[in-house]
């Protein structure tokens, strides 16, 4: 996709309701297309999760459900299963709850326990057969999804030396990525098919990695690149030879491709790579920034440029930015100010939506 | 291992005569800190020279505040607790868009980098303040209004929250070494420190 010309991020709506900071967001898969209204889940320091649905008539989002009285502390992260049938929520109360939409209401159908303290993130693999969680106890847990909403822990992965902030499955392969307060990113894969998971690679300072806590990571749509963001004020782009990964022995190393520095002057909490190649970042300076690959002349590999910076996107830190998986150009952001904002990327002049 | 205070004999300074200055954010912020008491002793952080007017740097244009504080000794594991107290107090007094960074004064602590990293990681700070034991200690430092009496003995204190889980806390004062502060110290060492991954300096306790 060629991003020539000027762009702006237009604020479409402010979603209010949470009574404490909003930590994370998740767009429901397969919603916002084919006549199915778009659905967004948000989780907060107020211990609840809210489900927002777009009205087909007015186009605005309304809060359809508040998932409360389950978590007893901050809900830090939420993730929909690939089918959209289940929502997993990770909390500082050391549990992960699984919710199902049953006849108009969301019901907690399972609670995963095991972490010694705060759970910080939860992620489903591409097929929905596995779930991963991570937390301050430095461990990463892998759970198998069984019929009847049963979850079995298949592995507890030790290796990080500090608090693990995020886990994310690769978009097409069962390879797990984690990032941590110990400044490193770890890649975990299964040896054969016998639940023997181990760390196959660590990306840290010794191989051009981050020099402070890594808060988040995101893959491009092809799955051959990922972007990571950190308290060290940089974004880093990593790449792997995907053909090599898919064939036989499975493991191709991830290599540092590019570091984006000088664009952020406070911690970057969130980063998300859209289907059409735009990287969005949310940071502690209340701004949202968008980056795209610089197509003019490859130097020593890809380079990236700032597409736009939205100053004062929120009144306080931006904790999460998520592109809609179904509609190009639609972005949601969550903040310490307790609000969620829906944005539309438009090209200037004129206010036409991006071509699909 | 002695169940003693981490710093049993801090140097206490007289309260400074306050020179009236034109009201500005710097003054407002400093005034807020005047009465925060030390977690271990019935003195304010100002009296123990943990904080002074020079500790606070305000950039109103950028919307940034930097607070540097000096723990009373190099291995003070109370440093993170003091930092948490500062953060919590700031919330009510500083405009929401202001960014606050809290650090120990350079060279004043053996684990300076580690303490600074924890104090400026808002996820870690948020989780720590949700821990009931740590929360209670922070509240006592911030809201106890008789600064010359030992912690936990005020008639005017809010009643302890009965719904909070009670760990292995000594419920009646146990006099060790002639001081009720040792009770607090015991609680701090066994309950609160693990909750925040504070640095445990074994040589401090030997």
XYZ file of C-alpha atoms in Angstrom:
562
model
C 0.000 0.000 0.000
C 1.400 3.338 -0.952
C 0.924 6.108 1.582
C 1.674 9.175 -0.437
C 0.288 12.555 0.539
C -0.943 13.820 3.887
C -3.032 11.956 6.377
C -4.909 12.736 9.550
C -6.340 10.632 12.342
C -9.870 11.876 12.849
C -11.503 11.380 16.216
C -14.871 9.709 15.612
C -16.091 8.942 19.102
C -15.110 8.975 22.783
C -16.295 5.975 24.789
C -16.794 6.755 28.450
C -17.859 4.501 31.251
C -14.832 3.002 32.925
C -14.112 4.574 36.303
C -10.364 3.994 36.275
C -7.621 3.824 33.652
C -8.280 1.635 30.613
C -5.367 -0.728 30.109
C -6.218 -2.687 26.998
C -8.539 -3.229 24.051
C -9.481 -6.064 21.725
C -11.555 -5.985 18.562
C -13.795 -9.009 18.174
C -12.747 -11.082 15.139
C -15.175 -11.359 12.240
C -17.184 -8.379 13.493
C -17.552 -5.134 11.572
C -18.009 -6.923 8.270
C -20.775 -8.738 6.366
C -23.464 -6.865 8.245
C -22.207 -7.936 11.638
C -21.716 -4.868 13.869
C -18.189 -4.171 15.080
C -17.522 -5.157 18.707
C -14.729 -3.966 20.973
C -13.750 -5.225 24.444
C -11.937 -2.986 26.945
C -10.472 -3.760 30.356
C -9.670 -1.460 33.233
C -8.234 -0.664 36.640
C -11.864 -0.506 37.777
C -11.788 -4.356 37.745
C -14.307 -4.639 34.927
C -14.396 -5.434 31.242
C -16.763 -3.533 28.959
C -18.164 -4.709 25.642
C -18.925 -1.965 23.119
C -20.982 -2.571 20.001
C -21.400 -0.343 16.988
C -25.000 0.473 16.102
C -25.662 -0.297 12.409
C -28.111 2.599 12.243
C -26.071 5.420 13.780
C -22.538 4.066 13.447
C -21.760 4.934 17.055
C -20.550 2.531 19.708
C -22.581 1.791 22.802
C -21.709 -0.156 25.905
C -23.599 -3.445 25.667
C -22.235 -5.216 28.706
C -20.141 -4.703 31.808
C -18.344 -7.839 32.989
C -17.992 -7.258 36.700
C -18.012 -9.049 40.046
C -15.465 -11.573 38.859
C -12.025 -10.076 38.963
C -11.044 -8.611 42.311
C -8.252 -6.444 40.991
C -7.239 -4.564 37.838
C -8.034 -6.359 34.588
C -4.894 -5.829 32.566
C -5.529 -7.543 29.259
C -8.303 -9.117 27.211
C -8.290 -11.283 24.094
C -10.997 -12.830 21.933
C -10.623 -16.400 20.707
C -10.186 -16.535 16.895
C -13.825 -17.607 16.460
C -15.001 -14.732 18.650
C -16.939 -17.137 20.860
C -14.798 -16.698 23.960
C -13.128 -13.741 25.662
C -10.159 -14.286 27.952
C -9.345 -11.640 30.575
C -6.101 -11.454 32.555
C -6.045 -9.791 35.963
C -3.761 -8.603 38.754
C -5.809 -10.931 40.986
C -3.609 -13.731 39.554
C -6.400 -15.356 37.558
C -7.444 -15.478 33.918
C -11.181 -15.636 33.313
C -12.840 -17.102 30.242
C -16.170 -15.588 29.227
C -18.796 -16.820 26.838
C -21.629 -14.867 25.275
C -24.662 -16.883 26.316
C -28.048 -15.590 25.257
C -27.370 -11.873 25.470
C -25.213 -12.063 28.594
C -21.554 -12.716 29.162
C -20.914 -15.510 31.597
C -17.637 -16.507 33.182
C -17.340 -20.167 32.206
C -13.876 -20.901 33.489
C -11.136 -19.459 35.717
C -7.500 -20.304 35.130
C -5.362 -20.253 38.240
C -1.717 -20.943 38.747
C 0.231 -17.734 38.455
C 1.717 -16.660 41.778
C 0.791 -13.041 41.343
C -0.439 -10.520 38.747
C -1.268 -11.932 35.306
C -0.388 -9.317 32.729
C -1.407 -10.702 29.366
C -3.349 -13.458 27.628
C -3.166 -14.563 23.981
C -4.873 -17.192 21.821
C -3.013 -19.014 19.047
C -4.273 -18.796 15.453
C -6.436 -21.913 15.623
C -7.801 -21.231 19.095
C -6.442 -24.517 20.422
C -3.929 -22.936 22.791
C -3.904 -20.061 25.242
C -0.851 -18.362 26.750
C -0.618 -16.190 29.862
C 2.262 -14.366 31.533
C 2.842 -12.401 34.696
C 4.991 -10.785 37.361
C 6.048 -14.220 38.598
C 8.363 -14.253 35.525
C 6.666 -17.271 33.984
C 4.738 -17.931 30.807
C 1.982 -20.554 30.952
C 0.591 -22.469 27.987
C -2.897 -23.922 28.277
C -4.642 -26.386 25.986
C -8.247 -25.607 25.121
C -10.415 -28.685 25.593
C -14.083 -29.316 24.839
C -16.598 -28.088 27.364
C -14.594 -24.957 28.221
C -11.933 -26.966 29.982
C -8.379 -25.705 30.077
C -5.355 -27.806 30.834
C -1.977 -26.351 31.621
C 0.543 -28.018 29.315
C 3.647 -26.072 30.184
C 5.060 -23.480 32.568
C 7.933 -21.704 30.880
C 10.694 -20.220 32.994
C 13.460 -18.168 31.519
C 12.693 -14.514 31.907
C 14.504 -13.026 34.885
C 11.831 -10.455 35.585
C 8.155 -9.670 35.166
C 6.735 -10.718 31.761
C 4.582 -7.961 30.308
C 3.136 -9.463 27.154
C 2.723 -12.728 25.296
C 1.639 -13.022 21.702
C 1.291 -16.038 19.427
C 2.627 -15.820 15.878
C -0.290 -15.162 13.451
C 0.076 -18.451 11.592
C 2.399 -20.782 13.465
C 2.321 -22.150 16.986
C 5.328 -20.168 18.108
C 4.997 -17.968 21.187
C 6.658 -14.610 21.787
C 7.026 -12.918 25.154
C 8.465 -9.589 26.214
C 9.626 -8.532 29.626
C 10.779 -6.025 32.256
C 14.133 -7.832 31.893
C 14.511 -5.954 28.556
C 14.373 -9.096 26.438
C 12.035 -10.823 24.014
C 11.873 -14.603 24.117
C 10.627 -16.989 21.479
C 9.185 -20.327 22.548
C 8.465 -23.362 20.381
C 7.412 -26.952 20.897
C 9.874 -29.763 20.354
C 7.976 -32.261 18.290
C 4.422 -32.677 19.491
C 4.874 -33.737 23.080
C 4.186 -30.561 25.045
C 7.886 -29.960 25.387
C 8.078 -26.212 25.027
C 11.355 -24.373 25.353
C 12.976 -21.083 24.539
C 14.446 -21.174 21.032
C 15.708 -17.621 20.910
C 16.262 -14.573 23.125
C 16.450 -11.090 21.649
C 18.269 -8.833 24.084
C 20.924 -6.163 24.188
C 23.520 -8.561 22.807
C 21.660 -8.839 19.497
C 20.515 -5.247 19.057
C 17.620 -5.616 21.458
C 16.058 -3.123 23.809
C 17.846 -1.527 26.749
C 14.834 -1.214 29.020
C 11.484 -2.942 29.636
C 9.782 -4.215 26.489
C 6.093 -3.468 26.781
C 4.525 -4.904 23.630
C 5.022 -6.594 20.275
C 2.984 -6.962 17.102
C 3.302 -8.893 13.842
C 2.686 -7.718 10.302
C 0.006 -9.554 8.340
C 2.488 -11.870 6.595
C 4.014 -12.884 9.895
C 7.558 -12.370 8.667
C 8.145 -9.166 10.613
C 7.386 -7.936 14.090
C 7.634 -4.587 15.851
C 8.457 -4.210 19.542
C 8.174 -1.135 21.774
C 9.977 -0.248 24.949
C 10.652 2.023 27.897
C 13.965 2.737 26.090
C 11.915 5.064 23.826
C 12.448 3.083 20.640
C 10.496 0.808 18.330
C 12.422 -2.065 16.838
C 11.557 -4.024 13.714
C 12.596 -7.659 13.510
C 12.322 -10.110 10.609
C 12.596 -13.796 9.962
C 12.750 -15.991 6.908
C 9.202 -17.285 7.010
C 9.732 -20.000 4.379
C 12.469 -21.445 6.506
C 10.259 -21.329 9.555
C 7.442 -23.196 7.886
C 9.490 -25.924 6.283
C 10.572 -28.895 8.314
C 12.863 -28.068 11.187
C 10.836 -24.997 11.957
C 13.302 -22.565 13.326
C 14.635 -19.563 11.550
C 16.190 -16.914 13.765
C 14.638 -13.479 14.139
C 17.018 -10.681 13.234
C 17.026 -7.016 14.041
C 16.145 -5.004 10.916
C 15.648 -1.459 12.078
C 15.376 0.774 15.163
C 13.075 3.802 15.196
C 14.565 6.219 17.692
C 14.145 9.925 18.321
C 10.391 9.830 17.746
C 9.245 9.185 21.315
C 10.425 10.909 24.490
C 8.476 8.843 26.988
C 7.726 5.140 27.434
C 5.912 3.459 24.543
C 3.250 1.172 26.006
C 1.626 -0.242 22.933
C 2.316 -0.956 19.305
C 0.085 -2.527 16.661
C 0.709 -3.394 13.011
C -2.321 -3.088 10.754
C -3.267 -5.428 7.912
C -2.340 -2.754 5.411
C 1.091 -2.115 6.876
C 0.689 0.852 9.242
C 2.372 0.653 12.643
C 0.548 2.564 15.391
C 2.185 3.385 18.725
C 0.659 4.624 21.967
C 2.915 6.330 24.464
C 3.211 8.021 27.840
C 3.257 11.475 26.229
C -0.459 11.134 25.412
C 0.245 10.856 21.681
C -0.455 8.303 18.965
C 2.080 7.941 16.172
C 1.762 6.109 12.873
C 4.696 4.718 10.907
C 4.917 3.135 7.462
C 7.667 1.457 5.519
C 9.717 3.794 3.420
C 9.419 2.430 -0.075
C 11.865 4.833 -1.690
C 15.063 2.954 -2.109
C 16.122 0.086 0.035
C 19.345 0.859 1.807
C 20.351 -2.102 3.910
C 16.889 -3.470 4.373
C 13.594 -1.707 5.053
C 13.374 1.684 6.730
C 10.354 3.295 8.274
C 9.056 6.824 8.383
C 6.618 8.717 10.542
C 3.289 9.037 8.738
C 1.700 11.250 11.376
C 1.759 12.176 15.048
C -1.472 12.838 16.886
C -0.538 15.074 19.808
C -2.825 15.036 22.836
C -4.718 12.050 21.442
C -5.811 11.630 25.060
C -5.438 13.753 28.222
C -3.159 11.144 29.781
C -0.958 8.203 28.819
C -2.099 6.074 25.894
C -1.961 2.451 27.092
C -3.251 0.575 24.083
C -3.709 1.109 20.345
C -5.494 -1.477 18.217
C -6.381 -1.449 14.540
C -9.684 -3.018 13.610
C -8.961 -6.297 11.847
C -11.920 -5.862 9.530
C -12.034 -2.214 8.563
C -8.933 -0.547 7.205
C -8.101 2.774 8.756
C -10.086 2.306 11.946
C -8.111 2.545 15.180
C -9.116 2.329 18.825
C -7.035 3.762 21.678
C -7.284 3.414 25.463
C -5.908 5.759 28.105
C -5.176 6.467 31.766
C -7.860 9.142 31.435
C -10.474 6.340 31.556
C -11.650 6.786 27.991
C -11.454 4.873 24.731
C -11.374 6.718 21.432
C -12.339 5.510 17.973
C -10.310 7.060 15.152
C -10.474 7.043 11.381
C -7.399 7.475 9.223
C -8.274 9.848 6.399
C -6.227 11.225 3.583
C -6.097 14.986 3.011
C -7.354 17.077 1.312
C -10.952 16.017 1.411
C -12.288 13.509 3.872
C -12.473 10.330 1.849
C -11.866 7.075 3.630
C -8.805 5.091 2.630
C -9.493 2.813 -0.299
C -10.001 -0.738 0.884
C 18.850 -12.048 61.930
C 17.858 -9.089 64.041
C 14.335 -7.800 63.746
C 15.516 -4.265 63.911
C 14.831 -1.135 62.011
C 16.599 -0.699 58.758
C 17.963 2.598 59.953
C 17.593 2.802 63.708
C 19.391 6.078 64.147
C 18.548 8.540 61.434
C 19.847 12.066 61.594
C 16.941 14.346 62.388
C 16.935 17.959 61.335
C 14.883 20.788 62.691
C 12.035 21.905 60.471
C 13.221 24.762 58.325
C 11.727 28.192 58.626
C 9.582 28.523 55.571
C 10.348 31.631 53.488
C 7.218 32.942 51.869
C 7.495 32.822 48.095
C 5.114 33.666 45.327
C 2.717 30.805 44.867
C 3.745 28.524 42.103
C 3.478 24.883 41.273
C 6.867 24.107 42.779
C 5.757 25.450 46.150
C 2.436 23.685 45.964
C 4.096 20.383 45.257
C 6.613 20.823 48.038
C 3.957 21.777 50.572
C 2.203 18.538 49.766
C 5.235 16.563 50.829
C 5.938 18.386 54.078
C 3.930 16.025 56.215
C 4.566 12.646 54.684
C 6.049 10.613 57.443
C 8.805 8.121 57.148
C 7.651 4.484 57.192
C 9.908 3.685 60.145
C 10.072 6.766 62.335
C 7.694 9.397 63.646
C 9.309 12.132 61.634
C 8.444 13.638 58.321
C 10.520 13.008 55.238
C 11.560 16.642 55.369
C 12.880 16.327 58.907
C 14.956 13.320 57.892
C 16.322 15.256 54.921
C 14.857 12.682 52.573
C 13.242 15.537 50.705
C 13.960 19.220 50.449
C 12.776 22.083 48.290
C 15.609 21.324 45.911
C 14.233 17.819 45.408
C 11.509 19.012 43.129
C 11.920 20.234 39.576
C 8.864 21.471 37.747
C 8.635 22.239 34.054
C 5.220 23.780 33.649
C 5.554 24.224 29.903
C 6.309 20.588 29.192
C 4.105 19.409 32.029
C 6.827 17.432 33.792
C 7.777 17.049 37.435
C 10.932 15.350 38.614
C 11.300 14.424 42.256
C 14.562 13.173 43.614
C 14.720 11.942 47.171
C 17.546 10.785 49.386
C 17.004 7.622 51.416
C 18.611 7.929 54.843
C 21.123 5.152 54.187
C 22.595 3.472 51.110
C 20.818 0.145 51.484
C 17.457 1.448 52.503
C 14.810 -0.972 51.314
C 12.229 1.557 52.382
C 13.250 3.546 49.315
C 10.580 1.952 47.160
C 7.943 2.473 49.860
C 8.881 6.140 50.128
C 8.717 6.409 46.351
C 5.244 4.866 46.350
C 4.109 7.328 49.007
C 5.342 10.201 46.874
C 3.532 8.885 43.802
C 0.303 8.343 45.654
C 0.364 11.780 47.237
C 1.053 13.392 43.843
C -2.098 11.952 42.316
C -4.390 14.218 44.291
C -2.428 17.407 43.844
C -0.986 17.520 40.363
C -2.994 18.196 37.161
C -3.694 14.865 35.425
C -1.712 15.629 32.291
C 1.496 16.223 34.253
C 4.113 13.503 34.006
C 5.866 12.683 37.249
C 9.233 10.963 37.463
C 10.553 9.874 40.831
C 14.154 8.892 41.395
C 16.572 8.446 44.237
C 19.242 11.127 44.292
C 22.209 9.940 42.218
C 24.716 8.095 44.349
C 22.397 7.833 47.332
C 21.386 4.224 47.003
C 23.191 0.965 46.270
C 20.473 -0.247 43.897
C 19.667 3.109 42.371
C 18.885 1.789 38.874
C 16.671 -0.994 40.102
C 14.721 1.244 42.501
C 14.297 3.950 39.862
C 13.080 1.415 37.298
C 10.404 0.064 39.644
C 9.241 3.486 40.756
C 8.804 4.639 37.176
C 7.048 1.537 35.870
C 3.409 2.469 36.318
C 2.167 -1.080 35.924
C 4.387 -2.220 38.810
C 3.353 0.793 40.886
C -0.359 0.170 40.222
C -0.073 -3.495 41.152
C 1.903 -2.705 44.310
C -0.675 -0.176 45.487
C -3.397 -2.813 45.035
C -1.639 -5.009 47.567
C -3.553 -4.456 50.820
C -0.557 -4.599 53.165
C 1.518 -2.210 51.128
C -1.483 0.039 50.643
C -2.050 0.199 54.368
C 1.533 1.201 55.039
C 1.409 3.894 52.368
C -1.862 5.223 53.787
C -0.371 5.346 57.262
C 2.594 7.342 55.993
C 0.374 9.758 54.130
C -2.604 10.204 56.388
C -1.509 9.686 59.961
C -1.935 13.117 61.481
C 0.002 12.859 64.715
C 3.519 12.798 63.498
C 5.135 12.274 66.874
C 3.450 9.030 67.794
C 4.275 5.544 66.628
C 2.387 4.222 63.658
C -0.728 2.276 64.406
C -1.625 3.793 67.759
C -3.788 6.785 66.908
C -7.278 7.059 68.221
C -8.119 9.171 65.214
C -6.819 6.631 62.714
C -9.458 5.137 60.488
C -10.395 1.701 61.835
C -8.476 -1.109 60.180
C -10.307 -2.557 57.211
C -11.575 -5.916 58.472
C -12.116 -7.144 54.944
C -8.433 -7.038 54.126
C -6.750 -10.407 54.324
C -4.631 -10.671 57.406
C -1.343 -12.363 56.856
C 0.914 -13.534 59.667
C 0.890 -10.087 61.262
C 1.485 -9.635 64.958
C -1.775 -8.116 66.080
C -0.690 -6.801 69.465
C 2.491 -4.798 69.867
C 5.401 -6.997 70.607
C 8.118 -5.162 72.392
C 11.450 -6.109 70.889
C 14.367 -3.960 71.764
C 12.020 -1.648 73.654
C 10.288 -0.262 70.614
C 6.881 -0.711 69.065
C 8.395 0.181 65.752
C 9.795 -3.287 65.545
C 6.297 -4.605 64.980
C 6.005 -2.452 61.932
C 9.416 -3.530 60.805
C 8.483 -7.183 61.150
C 5.396 -6.646 59.070
C 7.306 -4.740 56.461
C 9.977 -7.366 56.126
C 7.680 -10.338 55.823
C 4.578 -9.002 54.178
C 5.244 -6.006 52.108
C 8.683 -6.490 50.694
C 7.765 -9.673 48.765
C 4.750 -7.864 47.405
C 6.804 -5.349 45.524
C 9.984 -7.317 44.859
C 11.914 -4.844 46.944
C 15.593 -5.474 47.062
C 16.383 -7.577 50.069
C 19.777 -6.663 51.366
C 20.697 -9.491 53.678
C 23.591 -7.556 55.172
C 21.196 -4.909 56.410
C 19.542 -7.369 58.722
C 22.613 -9.169 60.054
